[in-house]
Short mmCIF file of C-alpha atoms and ligand atoms in Angstrom, two decimals:
data_model
loop_
_atom_site.label_atom_id
_atom_site.label_comp_id
_atom_site.label_asym_id
_atom_site.label_seq_id
_atom_site.Cartn_x
_atom_site.Cartn_y
_atom_site.Cartn_z
CA MET A 1 51.70 99.93 -68.16
CA TYR A 2 49.86 98.64 -71.16
CA ASP A 3 51.16 95.56 -73.00
CA LEU A 4 50.02 96.40 -76.52
CA ASP A 5 49.85 92.83 -77.84
CA LYS A 6 47.84 91.65 -74.87
CA PHE A 7 45.53 94.66 -75.12
CA MET A 8 44.96 94.03 -78.84
CA GLN A 9 44.23 90.33 -78.23
CA GLU A 10 41.55 91.26 -75.72
CA LEU A 11 40.14 93.94 -78.01
CA GLU A 12 39.92 91.44 -80.84
CA ALA A 13 38.17 88.91 -78.62
CA ARG A 14 35.63 91.57 -77.64
CA ASN A 15 35.11 92.61 -81.27
CA PRO A 16 35.16 89.41 -83.31
CA ALA A 17 34.83 89.59 -87.10
CA GLN A 18 35.63 93.32 -87.23
CA PRO A 19 39.02 93.24 -89.00
CA GLU A 20 38.97 96.88 -90.16
CA PHE A 21 38.24 98.10 -86.65
CA ILE A 22 41.13 96.04 -85.28
CA GLN A 23 43.43 97.30 -88.07
CA ALA A 24 42.56 100.96 -87.37
CA THR A 25 42.87 100.67 -83.58
CA ARG A 26 46.17 98.81 -83.85
CA GLU A 27 47.64 101.54 -86.04
CA VAL A 28 46.67 104.31 -83.62
CA LEU A 29 47.66 102.39 -80.48
CA GLU A 30 51.07 101.44 -81.90
CA SER A 31 51.68 105.14 -82.47
CA VAL A 32 50.56 106.34 -79.05
CA ILE A 33 51.53 103.47 -76.74
CA ASP A 34 54.76 105.08 -75.53
CA VAL A 35 53.02 108.38 -74.84
CA VAL A 36 50.29 106.57 -72.91
CA ASN A 37 52.70 104.45 -70.90
CA ASP A 38 54.70 107.61 -70.05
CA ARG A 39 51.77 109.54 -68.63
CA PRO A 40 50.45 108.27 -65.28
CA GLN A 41 47.16 110.14 -65.74
CA TYR A 42 46.47 108.24 -68.97
CA LEU A 43 47.20 104.92 -67.29
CA LYS A 44 45.11 105.72 -64.25
CA GLY A 45 42.33 106.97 -66.53
CA HIS A 46 42.22 103.63 -68.43
CA LEU A 47 42.14 105.67 -71.61
CA LEU A 48 42.82 102.87 -74.06
CA GLU A 49 39.87 100.83 -72.82
CA ARG A 50 37.67 103.94 -72.90
CA LEU A 51 38.82 105.09 -76.33
CA THR A 52 38.33 101.78 -78.10
CA GLU A 53 34.65 101.43 -77.17
CA PRO A 54 32.16 103.61 -79.08
CA ASP A 55 29.81 105.71 -76.94
CA ARG A 56 26.88 103.99 -78.65
CA VAL A 57 25.87 102.19 -81.83
CA PHE A 58 22.49 102.24 -83.53
CA THR A 59 21.47 99.61 -86.04
CA PHE A 60 18.11 99.68 -87.74
CA LYS A 61 16.07 98.18 -90.53
CA VAL A 62 15.65 100.20 -93.73
CA GLU A 63 12.67 99.09 -95.81
CA TRP A 64 12.13 100.68 -99.18
CA GLU A 65 10.26 100.01 -102.39
CA GLY A 66 12.00 99.32 -105.70
CA ASP A 67 10.64 100.65 -109.00
CA ASP A 68 9.31 97.13 -109.61
CA GLY A 69 6.99 97.51 -106.62
CA GLU A 70 8.88 94.95 -104.50
CA VAL A 71 9.92 95.77 -100.94
CA ARG A 72 13.59 95.51 -100.09
CA VAL A 73 15.39 95.51 -96.75
CA ASN A 74 18.82 96.90 -95.89
CA ARG A 75 20.61 97.40 -92.61
CA GLY A 76 21.32 100.96 -91.48
CA TYR A 77 23.77 102.11 -88.81
CA ARG A 78 25.08 105.10 -86.92
CA VAL A 79 28.16 104.74 -84.73
CA GLN A 80 28.57 107.62 -82.25
CA PHE A 81 32.12 107.05 -81.20
CA ASN A 82 33.19 109.97 -79.02
CA ASN A 83 31.85 113.48 -78.38
CA VAL A 84 34.26 115.07 -75.91
CA LEU A 85 35.44 117.66 -78.43
CA GLY A 86 32.04 118.60 -79.87
CA PRO A 87 28.87 117.15 -81.38
CA TYR A 88 29.30 113.80 -83.10
CA LYS A 89 30.39 114.44 -86.69
CA GLY A 90 31.07 112.17 -89.63
CA GLY A 91 29.75 110.98 -92.94
CA ILE A 92 27.22 108.41 -94.09
CA ARG A 93 28.34 105.67 -96.46
CA PHE A 94 26.06 103.68 -98.76
CA HIS A 95 28.11 100.79 -100.10
CA PRO A 96 27.71 97.00 -100.16
CA SER A 97 30.88 96.63 -98.04
CA VAL A 98 29.31 98.46 -95.09
CA THR A 99 29.27 96.43 -91.86
CA LEU A 100 29.25 97.34 -88.20
CA GLY A 101 33.01 96.74 -88.12
CA SER A 102 33.78 98.98 -91.08
CA LEU A 103 31.72 101.83 -89.63
CA LYS A 104 33.37 101.40 -86.23
CA PHE A 105 36.78 101.77 -87.88
CA LEU A 106 35.60 104.88 -89.73
CA ALA A 107 34.05 106.44 -86.61
CA PHE A 108 37.22 105.69 -84.61
CA GLU A 109 39.38 107.31 -87.30
CA GLN A 110 36.98 110.23 -87.53
CA THR A 111 37.38 110.97 -83.82
CA PHE A 112 41.13 111.61 -84.17
CA LYS A 113 40.81 113.24 -87.59
CA ASN A 114 38.29 115.71 -86.25
CA SER A 115 40.56 116.38 -83.31
CA LEU A 116 43.38 117.25 -85.75
CA THR A 117 41.22 119.94 -87.42
CA GLN A 118 41.12 121.84 -84.08
CA LEU A 119 37.40 122.46 -84.64
CA ALA A 120 34.71 121.45 -82.12
CA MET A 121 33.65 118.10 -83.53
CA GLY A 122 33.40 114.62 -82.04
CA GLY A 123 33.62 111.45 -84.12
CA ALA A 124 30.86 109.38 -85.72
CA LYS A 125 30.04 107.47 -88.88
CA GLY A 126 26.94 105.96 -90.37
CA GLY A 127 25.72 104.15 -93.41
CA ALA A 128 23.96 101.18 -94.88
CA ASP A 129 24.84 98.11 -96.93
CA PHE A 130 22.84 99.63 -99.78
CA ASN A 131 24.41 99.59 -103.24
CA PRO A 132 23.44 102.73 -105.21
CA LYS A 133 24.82 101.20 -108.43
CA GLY A 134 22.09 101.01 -111.05
CA LYS A 135 19.40 102.44 -108.75
CA SER A 136 17.01 105.01 -110.19
CA TYR A 137 16.58 108.56 -108.88
CA ASN A 138 13.30 107.55 -107.22
CA GLU A 139 14.77 104.44 -105.64
CA ILE A 140 17.61 106.51 -104.16
CA MET A 141 15.10 109.02 -102.81
CA ARG A 142 12.93 106.34 -101.26
CA PHE A 143 15.94 104.69 -99.68
CA CYS A 144 17.25 107.98 -98.24
CA ARG A 145 13.82 108.83 -96.87
CA SER A 146 13.44 105.47 -95.19
CA TYR A 147 16.97 105.60 -93.76
CA MET A 148 16.22 109.02 -92.27
CA MET A 149 12.88 107.90 -90.81
CA GLU A 150 15.01 105.89 -88.38
CA LEU A 151 18.14 108.02 -88.11
CA HIS A 152 16.32 111.28 -87.27
CA ARG A 153 15.77 110.11 -83.69
CA TYR A 154 19.48 110.11 -82.96
CA ILE A 155 20.82 113.28 -84.60
CA GLY A 156 20.56 117.04 -84.15
CA PRO A 157 22.59 120.18 -84.92
CA GLU A 158 24.18 120.13 -81.44
CA VAL A 159 24.06 116.34 -81.05
CA ASP A 160 25.23 114.57 -84.20
CA VAL A 161 25.77 116.09 -87.65
CA PRO A 162 26.11 113.63 -90.56
CA ALA A 163 27.50 114.37 -94.04
CA GLY A 164 28.29 112.50 -97.23
CA ASP A 165 30.81 109.72 -97.82
CA ILE A 166 31.06 106.98 -100.45
CA GLY A 167 27.70 106.65 -102.21
CA VAL A 168 26.30 109.75 -100.53
CA GLY A 169 26.74 113.05 -102.37
CA GLY A 170 24.82 116.30 -102.61
CA ARG A 171 21.75 114.60 -103.99
CA GLU A 172 21.47 112.07 -101.16
CA VAL A 173 22.23 114.72 -98.53
CA GLY A 174 19.35 116.73 -100.03
CA PHE A 175 16.92 113.82 -99.73
CA MET A 176 18.00 113.02 -96.17
CA TYR A 177 18.06 116.62 -94.99
CA GLY A 178 14.67 117.21 -96.63
CA THR A 179 13.23 114.23 -94.76
CA TRP A 180 14.73 115.40 -91.46
CA LYS A 181 13.25 118.86 -92.02
CA ARG A 182 9.81 117.38 -92.65
CA LEU A 183 9.98 115.12 -89.60
CA THR A 184 11.20 117.80 -87.20
CA GLY A 185 10.03 121.07 -88.75
CA ASP A 186 13.55 122.34 -88.19
CA HIS A 187 15.91 123.96 -90.71
CA SER A 188 18.96 124.47 -88.54
CA GLY A 189 21.55 122.51 -90.50
CA VAL A 190 21.75 118.97 -89.09
CA PHE A 191 23.75 117.88 -92.15
CA THR A 192 26.82 119.25 -93.87
CA GLY A 193 27.48 118.99 -97.57
CA LYS A 194 24.16 120.72 -98.18
CA GLY A 195 23.37 122.60 -101.40
CA ALA A 196 24.74 126.14 -101.53
CA SER A 197 21.26 127.70 -101.65
CA TRP A 198 19.98 125.88 -98.55
CA GLY A 199 22.79 126.21 -96.05
CA GLY A 200 25.75 124.48 -97.68
CA SER A 201 29.26 125.91 -97.68
CA LEU A 202 31.09 126.89 -100.80
CA ILE A 203 34.17 124.68 -101.39
CA ARG A 204 32.71 121.78 -99.33
CA PRO A 205 32.48 119.53 -102.46
CA GLU A 206 36.10 120.28 -103.37
CA ALA A 207 37.41 120.34 -99.81
CA THR A 208 38.68 116.78 -99.28
CA GLY A 209 40.68 116.72 -102.50
CA TYR A 210 41.91 120.31 -102.21
CA GLY A 211 42.86 119.75 -98.59
CA SER A 212 44.84 116.64 -99.48
CA VAL A 213 46.79 118.57 -102.11
CA TYR A 214 47.46 121.41 -99.65
CA TYR A 215 48.72 118.82 -97.19
CA ALA A 216 50.94 117.30 -99.91
CA ASN A 217 52.19 120.79 -100.68
CA GLU A 218 53.48 121.04 -97.12
CA MET A 219 55.08 117.58 -97.37
CA LEU A 220 56.88 118.67 -100.51
CA ARG A 221 58.06 121.88 -98.86
CA GLN A 222 59.24 119.99 -95.81
CA ALA A 223 61.27 117.77 -98.17
CA GLY A 224 62.64 120.77 -100.10
CA ASP A 225 60.75 119.63 -103.19
CA GLY A 226 58.00 121.08 -105.44
CA TRP A 227 55.14 120.13 -107.76
CA GLU A 228 56.68 120.94 -111.13
CA GLY A 229 56.98 117.87 -113.35
CA LYS A 230 55.53 115.46 -110.78
CA ARG A 231 53.67 112.46 -112.21
CA VAL A 232 50.75 111.57 -110.00
CA SER A 233 48.47 108.54 -109.83
CA VAL A 234 45.00 108.86 -108.36
CA SER A 235 42.56 106.03 -107.67
CA GLY A 236 38.79 106.45 -107.62
CA PHE A 237 36.70 108.85 -109.66
CA GLY A 238 34.35 110.37 -107.08
CA ASN A 239 34.26 113.66 -105.35
CA VAL A 240 37.62 113.19 -103.62
CA ALA A 241 39.52 112.12 -106.75
CA TRP A 242 37.92 115.04 -108.61
CA GLY A 243 39.25 117.56 -106.08
CA VAL A 244 42.74 116.05 -106.16
CA CYS A 245 42.85 116.05 -109.99
CA ALA A 246 41.77 119.69 -110.13
CA LYS A 247 44.05 121.09 -107.43
CA ALA A 248 47.14 118.98 -108.18
CA SER A 249 46.87 120.01 -111.85
CA LYS A 250 46.64 123.66 -110.84
CA MET A 251 49.73 123.19 -108.69
CA GLY A 252 51.66 122.06 -111.77
CA ALA A 253 51.58 118.27 -111.40
CA LYS A 254 50.33 115.83 -114.01
CA VAL A 255 47.65 113.39 -112.83
CA ILE A 256 47.82 110.41 -115.15
CA THR A 257 45.40 107.88 -113.63
CA ILE A 258 41.93 107.56 -112.19
CA SER A 259 40.16 104.28 -111.48
CA GLY A 260 36.88 102.52 -110.81
CA PRO A 261 35.71 99.02 -109.96
CA ASP A 262 36.06 98.17 -113.67
CA GLY A 263 39.77 99.08 -113.99
CA TYR A 264 41.89 102.17 -114.42
CA ILE A 265 42.41 104.95 -116.95
CA LEU A 266 45.92 105.86 -118.05
CA ASP A 267 45.87 109.36 -119.50
CA GLU A 268 49.44 110.34 -120.36
CA GLU A 269 48.20 113.81 -121.37
CA GLY A 270 47.01 114.30 -117.79
CA VAL A 271 43.57 114.72 -116.26
CA GLY A 272 44.53 118.37 -116.41
CA THR A 273 41.67 120.42 -117.84
CA PRO A 274 38.30 121.32 -116.27
CA GLU A 275 36.60 119.45 -119.10
CA LYS A 276 38.37 116.24 -118.06
CA TRP A 277 38.01 116.47 -114.29
CA GLU A 278 34.41 117.69 -114.47
CA TYR A 279 33.67 114.60 -116.56
CA LEU A 280 34.42 112.48 -113.46
CA LEU A 281 31.35 114.00 -111.80
CA GLU A 282 29.28 113.08 -114.83
CA LEU A 283 30.55 109.50 -114.67
CA ARG A 284 29.78 109.33 -110.96
CA SER A 285 26.26 110.71 -111.25
CA SER A 286 25.45 108.22 -114.01
CA ASN A 287 25.33 105.61 -111.18
CA ASN A 288 27.05 103.00 -113.36
CA ASP A 289 30.25 102.85 -111.25
CA VAL A 290 32.60 102.57 -114.24
CA VAL A 291 35.47 104.69 -115.63
CA GLU A 292 35.88 103.05 -119.02
CA PRO A 293 33.84 105.71 -120.90
CA TYR A 294 36.57 108.26 -120.05
CA ALA A 295 38.97 106.39 -122.35
CA LYS A 296 36.72 106.71 -125.38
CA ARG A 297 35.76 110.27 -124.62
CA PHE A 298 39.33 111.59 -124.27
CA GLY A 299 41.37 109.06 -126.23
CA ALA A 300 43.09 107.63 -123.15
CA GLN A 301 43.99 104.04 -122.33
CA PHE A 302 41.67 101.82 -120.27
CA VAL A 303 43.27 98.95 -118.36
CA PRO A 304 40.48 96.57 -117.30
CA GLY A 305 40.42 94.82 -113.94
CA LYS A 306 43.64 96.40 -112.64
CA LYS A 307 44.58 99.02 -110.08
CA PRO A 308 46.63 102.08 -111.05
CA TRP A 309 49.52 101.25 -108.68
CA GLU A 310 51.47 99.49 -111.46
CA VAL A 311 52.06 102.82 -113.25
CA PRO A 312 55.42 104.53 -112.49
CA VAL A 313 54.77 107.85 -110.70
CA ASP A 314 56.39 110.26 -108.24
CA MET A 315 53.33 110.62 -106.05
CA ALA A 316 50.35 108.33 -105.41
CA PHE A 317 46.98 109.47 -104.01
CA PRO A 318 44.68 106.57 -103.08
CA CYS A 319 41.22 108.19 -103.15
CA ALA A 320 38.80 105.25 -103.29
CA ILE A 321 38.20 102.99 -100.27
CA GLN A 322 39.89 101.24 -97.34
CA ASN A 323 42.65 98.73 -98.08
CA GLU A 324 42.71 99.59 -101.78
CA LEU A 325 46.51 99.62 -101.76
CA ALA A 326 48.09 96.43 -100.38
CA GLU A 327 51.71 95.45 -99.78
CA PRO A 328 52.38 94.08 -103.29
CA ASP A 329 51.03 97.36 -104.72
CA ALA A 330 53.33 99.28 -102.39
CA ARG A 331 56.32 97.21 -103.53
CA ARG A 332 55.46 97.89 -107.14
CA LEU A 333 55.22 101.63 -106.50
CA ILE A 334 58.52 101.58 -104.61
CA ASP A 335 60.29 99.60 -107.37
CA ASN A 336 58.96 102.16 -109.85
CA GLY A 337 60.42 105.06 -107.87
CA VAL A 338 57.47 106.58 -106.00
CA LYS A 339 58.57 109.28 -103.54
CA TYR A 340 55.36 110.38 -101.78
CA VAL A 341 52.18 108.55 -100.91
CA VAL A 342 49.27 110.68 -99.78
CA GLU A 343 46.56 108.41 -98.40
CA THR A 344 43.39 110.33 -99.15
CA SER A 345 40.84 107.54 -98.70
CA ASN A 346 40.18 106.47 -95.12
CA MET A 347 42.73 103.70 -94.32
CA GLY A 348 43.36 103.30 -98.04
CA CYS A 349 46.60 101.40 -97.37
CA THR A 350 46.96 98.12 -95.55
CA ALA A 351 49.31 97.93 -92.56
CA GLY A 352 51.74 95.94 -94.75
CA ALA A 353 51.73 98.65 -97.42
CA ILE A 354 52.46 101.40 -94.90
CA ALA A 355 55.27 99.36 -93.37
CA ALA A 356 56.77 98.82 -96.85
CA PHE A 357 56.67 102.55 -97.69
CA GLN A 358 58.23 103.47 -94.37
CA ALA A 359 60.93 100.80 -94.61
CA ALA A 360 61.82 102.10 -98.08
CA ARG A 361 61.96 105.64 -96.60
CA LYS A 362 59.16 106.96 -98.76
CA VAL A 363 57.19 109.88 -97.37
CA PHE A 364 53.77 108.59 -96.33
CA ALA A 365 50.83 110.72 -95.16
CA PRO A 366 47.98 108.94 -93.32
CA GLY A 367 44.38 109.53 -94.36
CA LYS A 368 43.24 110.93 -91.07
CA ALA A 369 45.59 113.88 -91.63
CA ALA A 370 45.63 114.24 -95.41
CA ASN A 371 41.87 113.90 -95.93
CA ALA A 372 40.78 116.00 -92.94
CA GLY A 373 40.00 118.98 -95.16
CA GLY A 374 36.59 117.50 -95.98
CA VAL A 375 35.35 117.32 -92.43
CA ALA A 376 37.17 120.55 -91.56
CA THR A 377 35.10 122.35 -94.18
CA SER A 378 32.03 120.64 -92.75
CA GLY A 379 33.02 122.30 -89.47
CA LEU A 380 33.18 125.61 -91.33
CA GLU A 381 29.72 124.90 -92.74
CA MET A 382 28.43 124.37 -89.18
CA SER A 383 29.92 127.72 -88.14
CA GLN A 384 28.24 129.48 -91.04
CA ASN A 385 24.90 127.81 -90.24
CA SER A 386 25.13 128.80 -86.56
CA SER A 387 25.74 132.42 -87.47
CA LYS A 388 23.25 132.35 -90.39
CA LEU A 389 25.93 133.65 -92.71
CA SER A 390 27.63 132.40 -95.89
CA TRP A 391 31.29 133.04 -96.43
CA THR A 392 32.86 133.59 -99.82
CA ALA A 393 34.70 130.76 -101.57
CA GLU A 394 37.97 132.64 -100.97
CA GLU A 395 37.34 132.89 -97.25
CA VAL A 396 36.44 129.21 -96.90
CA GLU A 397 39.41 128.10 -98.97
CA ALA A 398 41.84 130.30 -97.03
CA ARG A 399 40.61 128.75 -93.77
CA LEU A 400 40.81 125.25 -95.23
CA ARG A 401 44.35 125.87 -96.35
CA LYS A 402 45.44 127.13 -92.94
CA ILE A 403 43.86 124.11 -91.25
CA MET A 404 45.80 121.75 -93.55
CA VAL A 405 49.06 123.63 -92.92
CA ASP A 406 48.46 123.31 -89.17
CA ILE A 407 47.59 119.59 -89.39
CA HIS A 408 50.83 119.02 -91.28
CA ALA A 409 52.77 121.00 -88.67
CA ALA A 410 51.25 118.88 -85.87
CA GLY A 411 52.40 115.73 -87.69
CA VAL A 412 55.92 117.14 -87.95
CA ARG A 413 55.94 118.23 -84.31
CA TYR A 414 55.06 114.81 -82.91
CA GLY A 415 56.49 112.71 -85.73
CA LYS A 416 60.02 114.03 -86.17
CA GLN A 417 62.51 111.19 -85.93
CA LYS A 418 66.13 111.32 -84.71
CA ASP A 419 67.43 111.20 -88.28
CA GLY A 420 65.29 114.23 -89.21
CA SER A 421 62.72 112.26 -91.22
CA ILE A 422 59.02 112.65 -90.43
CA ASP A 423 56.79 109.77 -89.38
CA TYR A 424 53.48 111.38 -90.28
CA VAL A 425 51.51 108.34 -89.12
CA LYS A 426 52.92 108.48 -85.64
CA GLY A 427 52.93 112.27 -85.44
CA SER A 428 49.32 112.65 -86.57
CA ASN A 429 48.06 109.85 -84.35
CA ILE A 430 49.75 111.32 -81.29
CA ALA A 431 48.56 114.86 -82.02
CA GLY A 432 44.97 113.74 -82.56
CA PHE A 433 44.99 111.38 -79.57
CA ILE A 434 46.35 113.75 -76.93
CA LYS A 435 43.60 116.28 -77.45
CA VAL A 436 40.82 113.70 -77.14
CA ALA A 437 42.49 111.96 -74.20
CA ASP A 438 43.01 115.17 -72.23
CA ALA A 439 39.41 116.26 -72.81
CA MET A 440 38.19 112.88 -71.57
CA LEU A 441 40.23 113.22 -68.40
CA ASP A 442 38.94 116.77 -67.89
CA MET A 443 35.34 115.63 -68.10
CA GLY A 444 35.59 112.48 -66.00
CA TYR A 445 33.52 109.42 -66.65
O1 LIG B 501 35.60 110.66 -94.05
C1 LIG B 501 35.26 111.84 -93.87
O2 LIG B 501 35.94 112.63 -93.21
C2 LIG B 501 33.99 112.27 -94.45
N1 LIG B 501 33.34 111.48 -95.11
C3 LIG B 501 33.50 113.66 -94.22
C4 LIG B 501 32.74 113.74 -92.94
C5 LIG B 501 32.05 115.05 -92.70
O3 LIG B 501 31.36 115.12 -91.66
O4 LIG B 501 32.20 116.00 -93.47
#
């Protein structure tokens, strides 16, 4: 039998100064501990020890030249967490907050998220503590090239398939994939999120946001509710927020906020037309990392230095970064009558925030379920690359939608409580965990 507190103490001692990794593992282990303690084969297999240690971690130096001719140094990483279900798969993040611990949390989460998609993908994550803000096109290209000079040794279409994440979009994937192609002479799709003319899948850019809204659609149905008249707050203004704004608006909801590091936008008219949500992409590609210009452009309100969680809404979609919604934010949302929280960033809510939502009986969806549509569509991109075919947008979107419906159903199956309510955190963690754990036992050590 595992004693969870003792196990976590030892894990923390082995992984000092990695608070996000400890937060993510604690959440999963709290959900699965009863299942593990009930199954002798899991205990005998020492699965918790084996599932909290990444298969391997690469760290490397990334040297690159600024436009001023000076050489700069960043630290690059790739965490290959677990590959029992398929090749390592997960994004690359360029952000100043990147550390070994934050990438270990993301790779750990990715392992169970990818399991939930039911596609053949293991879990990984990579990145660098590089801040793209204010960097020129050429600086970004030189950085990506240098990062890939190191990373190319460790990846391959059947080994490890990276993609984008915060700070890495289609442009950066192009630079990295182009470098990999030059170094290896191979054009067999080692990245996902590629451009549509060179192996990318239609709907991949939209997939995380669309998938999250499809997941929310199932939550609403499960609760006997619908989209009409729902006021929605979204944080962030990148690719994920863009997809949520577009799809939630099409569903009939009104998205009234987006946000950036500079503050948030309150648009009571709704971010509800293509002109408005496409403008987010323009803001993002400007590399300034601010949302304020939206206010002037569309006559909306800009609230500097604040997060959007103070605005009364029915549904909240955190779409920015880990721990962006803390317990006081959760209390504010609850006091203002929020009904559904769809965590769309990876670990966007702190443990205290999740506990507050659940105690107040609000419906909470965890990121590893709600945002799995992004990596699921990456899996669909891999299938298309393997067969040298491109599917239509309709075909990809229909598959994405079915995957999200199934992920929701898995959360209900394992998360249904005695009173009929659904604990999506517990249900999704158990569903994702069992598949990985059983595959590990099947393959031995
Ligand atoms: O967090 C995520 O799931 C991603 N950044 C997407 C990963 C991928 O391989 O598409």
